[in-house]
Structures are given as structure tokens and as C-alpha cells.
Amino acid sequence: MPAAAIALTVLLGLLAVFQLALALGAPLGRFAWGGAHRVLPARLRVGSLIAIVIYAVIALLALDRAGLVDLVPEPVSVVGMWVAFAYFVVGIPLNAISRSRAERLTMTPVVAVLALLSLLVALG
């Protein structure tokens, strides 16, 4: 399980860098938020910043659940990882039905991998 937690954390870190680039105005909008904007408008840039915070919380929960850090009580990391798993499972069809072909082809498999890794971590 530590390997799954580390892999999950690395992938979330890469996504955080991507979301930061979007928040700073990088023209990568076709890969996120429905792909309707080349450069995200202000409200979606805020959404990207919120996503970074969510990714950080999930990464910390995963590392805690795997026993690599001790930040929260065990029940919090157990429940938190199941919530993260559900969050990623919901993200699979949402990305799969995106109007953006780039988002469908790129983010659907990424979210599926996140779901699998979070399931492995949640199972402990």
C-alpha cells in the first residue's frame, strides 16, 4: 500500500502543477473544466486553485493511511480515503462525457488510475 499512496501522491502533484498552470492563465483549458475555454475565466481559475487544495488533502490522507506520515487520527484517514475513492469514481463518467475530446481522452484514464490507486490505499 505505501507504493500506491506514493504513486497517488505523485500523480496528484502532477495534476496540481497542471491546475496551477491553468490558474495562472496557461492555454490548456481544452483539457479541463469541460474544455470550453482555451484560457480559463476567473471563476474557473479559482476552481483550479480549489482543486489544488483538494489534491493536497487527498495526498496527505493517502500518506497517512499508508503509515508514511502521522497527521490525523486513523478513522479520519480511513474515511477520507473512501471519500477520495468515491470522488474519483464520480469523476470517471464526468470526464468521459466531456464535450472536449482532449479532456475525454486524457483525463478519463487519469481519473480512472486515481480511483484505482485510492481504492488500494483505502483498502489498506
PDB file of C-alpha atoms in Angstrom:
ATOM      1  CA  MET A   1       0.000   0.000   0.000  1.00  0.00           C
ATOM      2  CA  PRO A   2       2.796   2.542   0.545  1.00  0.00           C
ATOM      3  CA  ALA A   3       3.633   2.233  -3.166  1.00  0.00           C
ATOM      4  CA  ALA A   4       0.024   3.024  -4.113  1.00  0.00           C
ATOM      5  CA  ALA A   5      -0.017   6.013  -1.746  1.00  0.00           C
ATOM      6  CA  ILE A   6       3.228   7.337  -3.209  1.00  0.00           C
ATOM      7  CA  ALA A   7       2.016   6.812  -6.785  1.00  0.00           C
ATOM      8  CA  LEU A   8      -1.263   8.561  -5.921  1.00  0.00           C
ATOM      9  CA  THR A   9       0.620  11.458  -4.337  1.00  0.00           C
ATOM     10  CA  VAL A  10       2.930  11.842  -7.349  1.00  0.00           C
ATOM     11  CA  LEU A  11       0.009  11.820  -9.780  1.00  0.00           C
ATOM     12  CA  LEU A  12      -1.894  14.338  -7.661  1.00  0.00           C
ATOM     13  CA  GLY A  13       1.235  16.507  -7.564  1.00  0.00           C
ATOM     14  CA  LEU A  14       1.414  16.478 -11.357  1.00  0.00           C
ATOM     15  CA  LEU A  15      -2.248  17.396 -11.562  1.00  0.00           C
ATOM     16  CA  ALA A  16      -1.673  20.203  -9.066  1.00  0.00           C
ATOM     17  CA  VAL A  17       1.039  21.625 -11.326  1.00  0.00           C
ATOM     18  CA  PHE A  18      -1.387  21.380 -14.258  1.00  0.00           C
ATOM     19  CA  GLN A  19      -4.136  23.127 -12.273  1.00  0.00           C
ATOM     20  CA  LEU A  20      -1.691  25.833 -11.182  1.00  0.00           C
ATOM     21  CA  ALA A  21      -0.759  26.425 -14.819  1.00  0.00           C
ATOM     22  CA  LEU A  22      -4.463  26.761 -15.641  1.00  0.00           C
ATOM     23  CA  ALA A  23      -4.968  29.168 -12.734  1.00  0.00           C
ATOM     24  CA  LEU A  24      -2.060  31.285 -13.967  1.00  0.00           C
ATOM     25  CA  GLY A  25      -3.541  31.521 -17.460  1.00  0.00           C
ATOM     26  CA  ALA A  26      -1.840  28.762 -19.422  1.00  0.00           C
ATOM     27  CA  PRO A  27      -3.775  27.989 -22.628  1.00  0.00           C
ATOM     28  CA  LEU A  28      -4.552  24.415 -21.601  1.00  0.00           C
ATOM     29  CA  GLY A  29      -8.259  24.808 -20.927  1.00  0.00           C
ATOM     30  CA  ARG A  30      -9.248  22.211 -23.508  1.00  0.00           C
ATOM     31  CA  PHE A  31      -8.014  19.543 -21.054  1.00  0.00           C
ATOM     32  CA  ALA A  32     -10.145  20.673 -18.095  1.00  0.00           C
ATOM     33  CA  TRP A  33     -13.445  22.104 -16.917  1.00  0.00           C
ATOM     34  CA  GLY A  34     -15.345  20.854 -19.963  1.00  0.00           C
ATOM     35  CA  GLY A  35     -12.773  22.156 -22.413  1.00  0.00           C
ATOM     36  CA  ALA A  36     -14.860  25.181 -23.403  1.00  0.00           C
ATOM     37  CA  HIS A  37     -12.107  27.728 -22.768  1.00  0.00           C
ATOM     38  CA  ARG A  38      -8.575  27.886 -24.131  1.00  0.00           C
ATOM     39  CA  VAL A  39      -7.629  30.148 -21.214  1.00  0.00           C
ATOM     40  CA  LEU A  40      -9.831  29.773 -18.163  1.00  0.00           C
ATOM     41  CA  PRO A  41     -12.030  32.639 -16.987  1.00  0.00           C
ATOM     42  CA  ALA A  42     -11.570  33.903 -13.424  1.00  0.00           C
ATOM     43  CA  ARG A  43     -14.227  31.644 -11.848  1.00  0.00           C
ATOM     44  CA  LEU A  44     -12.627  28.508 -13.277  1.00  0.00           C
ATOM     45  CA  ARG A  45      -9.166  29.707 -12.267  1.00  0.00           C
ATOM     46  CA  VAL A  46     -10.473  29.832  -8.705  1.00  0.00           C
ATOM     47  CA  GLY A  47     -11.819  26.324  -9.239  1.00  0.00           C
ATOM     48  CA  SER A  48      -8.340  25.198 -10.278  1.00  0.00           C
ATOM     49  CA  LEU A  49      -6.881  26.652  -7.083  1.00  0.00           C
ATOM     50  CA  ILE A  50      -9.527  24.844  -5.047  1.00  0.00           C
ATOM     51  CA  ALA A  51      -8.665  21.617  -6.894  1.00  0.00           C
ATOM     52  CA  ILE A  52      -5.041  22.018  -5.793  1.00  0.00           C
ATOM     53  CA  VAL A  53      -6.152  22.195  -2.165  1.00  0.00           C
ATOM     54  CA  ILE A  54      -8.341  19.104  -2.623  1.00  0.00           C
ATOM     55  CA  TYR A  55      -5.433  17.205  -4.203  1.00  0.00           C
ATOM     56  CA  ALA A  56      -3.151  18.187  -1.316  1.00  0.00           C
ATOM     57  CA  VAL A  57      -5.671  16.987   1.284  1.00  0.00           C
ATOM     58  CA  ILE A  58      -6.138  13.676  -0.539  1.00  0.00           C
ATOM     59  CA  ALA A  59      -2.370  13.192  -0.840  1.00  0.00           C
ATOM     60  CA  LEU A  60      -1.895  13.815   2.882  1.00  0.00           C
ATOM     61  CA  LEU A  61      -4.728  11.417   3.731  1.00  0.00           C
ATOM     62  CA  ALA A  62      -3.198   8.760   1.468  1.00  0.00           C
ATOM     63  CA  LEU A  63       0.246   9.131   3.012  1.00  0.00           C
ATOM     64  CA  ASP A  64      -1.295   8.989   6.481  1.00  0.00           C
ATOM     65  CA  ARG A  65      -3.404   5.928   5.637  1.00  0.00           C
ATOM     66  CA  ALA A  66      -0.296   4.177   4.293  1.00  0.00           C
ATOM     67  CA  GLY A  67       1.558   4.913   7.530  1.00  0.00           C
ATOM     68  CA  LEU A  68       4.131   7.126   5.839  1.00  0.00           C
ATOM     69  CA  VAL A  69       3.149  10.147   7.941  1.00  0.00           C
ATOM     70  CA  ASP A  70       1.060  10.547  11.071  1.00  0.00           C
ATOM     71  CA  LEU A  71      -1.086  13.647  10.659  1.00  0.00           C
ATOM     72  CA  VAL A  72      -4.646  12.678  11.501  1.00  0.00           C
ATOM     73  CA  PRO A  73      -6.379  10.008  13.589  1.00  0.00           C
ATOM     74  CA  GLU A  74      -6.702   6.706  11.740  1.00  0.00           C
ATOM     75  CA  PRO A  75     -10.506   6.895  11.361  1.00  0.00           C
ATOM     76  CA  VAL A  76     -10.095  10.230   9.561  1.00  0.00           C
ATOM     77  CA  SER A  77      -7.647   8.810   7.024  1.00  0.00           C
ATOM     78  CA  VAL A  78      -9.752   5.656   6.546  1.00  0.00           C
ATOM     79  CA  VAL A  79     -12.985   7.558   5.895  1.00  0.00           C
ATOM     80  CA  GLY A  80     -11.138  10.246   3.959  1.00  0.00           C
ATOM     81  CA  MET A  81      -9.668   7.729   1.535  1.00  0.00           C
ATOM     82  CA  TRP A  82     -13.091   6.184   0.888  1.00  0.00           C
ATOM     83  CA  VAL A  83     -14.440   9.665   0.200  1.00  0.00           C
ATOM     84  CA  ALA A  84     -11.495  10.289  -2.165  1.00  0.00           C
ATOM     85  CA  PHE A  85     -12.204   6.986  -3.922  1.00  0.00           C
ATOM     86  CA  ALA A  86     -15.863   8.000  -4.408  1.00  0.00           C
ATOM     87  CA  TYR A  87     -14.765  11.452  -5.649  1.00  0.00           C
ATOM     88  CA  PHE A  88     -12.562   9.887  -8.321  1.00  0.00           C
ATOM     89  CA  VAL A  89     -15.170   7.281  -9.301  1.00  0.00           C
ATOM     90  CA  VAL A  90     -17.684  10.085  -9.899  1.00  0.00           C
ATOM     91  CA  GLY A  91     -15.020  11.879 -11.959  1.00  0.00           C
ATOM     92  CA  ILE A  92     -14.653   8.999 -14.423  1.00  0.00           C
ATOM     93  CA  PRO A  93     -18.029   9.383 -16.181  1.00  0.00           C
ATOM     94  CA  LEU A  94     -17.926  13.170 -15.835  1.00  0.00           C
ATOM     95  CA  ASN A  95     -14.652  13.273 -17.763  1.00  0.00           C
ATOM     96  CA  ALA A  96     -15.864  10.603 -20.179  1.00  0.00           C
ATOM     97  CA  ILE A  97     -18.873  12.716 -21.236  1.00  0.00           C
ATOM     98  CA  SER A  98     -16.927  15.965 -21.597  1.00  0.00           C
ATOM     99  CA  ARG A  99     -17.569  17.894 -24.804  1.00  0.00           C
ATOM    100  CA  SER A 100     -13.814  18.242 -25.103  1.00  0.00           C
ATOM    101  CA  ARG A 101     -12.194  15.349 -26.912  1.00  0.00           C
ATOM    102  CA  ALA A 102      -8.831  16.273 -25.349  1.00  0.00           C
ATOM    103  CA  GLU A 103     -10.301  16.103 -21.857  1.00  0.00           C
ATOM    104  CA  ARG A 104     -12.107  12.812 -22.554  1.00  0.00           C
ATOM    105  CA  LEU A 105      -9.001  11.128 -23.934  1.00  0.00           C
ATOM    106  CA  THR A 106      -6.581  12.495 -21.350  1.00  0.00           C
ATOM    107  CA  MET A 107      -8.400  12.970 -18.084  1.00  0.00           C
ATOM    108  CA  THR A 108     -10.732   9.957 -18.134  1.00  0.00           C
ATOM    109  CA  PRO A 109      -7.864   7.447 -17.883  1.00  0.00           C
ATOM    110  CA  VAL A 110      -6.042   9.680 -15.384  1.00  0.00           C
ATOM    111  CA  VAL A 111      -9.076   9.764 -13.096  1.00  0.00           C
ATOM    112  CA  ALA A 112      -9.545   6.006 -13.511  1.00  0.00           C
ATOM    113  CA  VAL A 113      -5.966   5.475 -12.323  1.00  0.00           C
ATOM    114  CA  LEU A 114      -6.580   7.856  -9.405  1.00  0.00           C
ATOM    115  CA  ALA A 115      -9.680   5.843  -8.481  1.00  0.00           C
ATOM    116  CA  LEU A 116      -7.762   2.569  -8.588  1.00  0.00           C
ATOM    117  CA  LEU A 117      -4.868   3.918  -6.533  1.00  0.00           C
ATOM    118  CA  SER A 118      -7.183   5.494  -3.976  1.00  0.00           C
ATOM    119  CA  LEU A 119      -9.085   2.190  -3.690  1.00  0.00           C
ATOM    120  CA  LEU A 120      -5.828   0.353  -2.993  1.00  0.00           C
ATOM    121  CA  VAL A 121      -4.912   2.895  -0.332  1.00  0.00           C
ATOM    122  CA  ALA A 122      -8.402   2.843   1.181  1.00  0.00           C
ATOM    123  CA  LEU A 123      -8.349  -0.951   1.436  1.00  0.00           C
ATOM    124  CA  GLY A 124      -5.116  -0.661   3.374  1.00  0.00           C
TER     125      GLY A 124
END
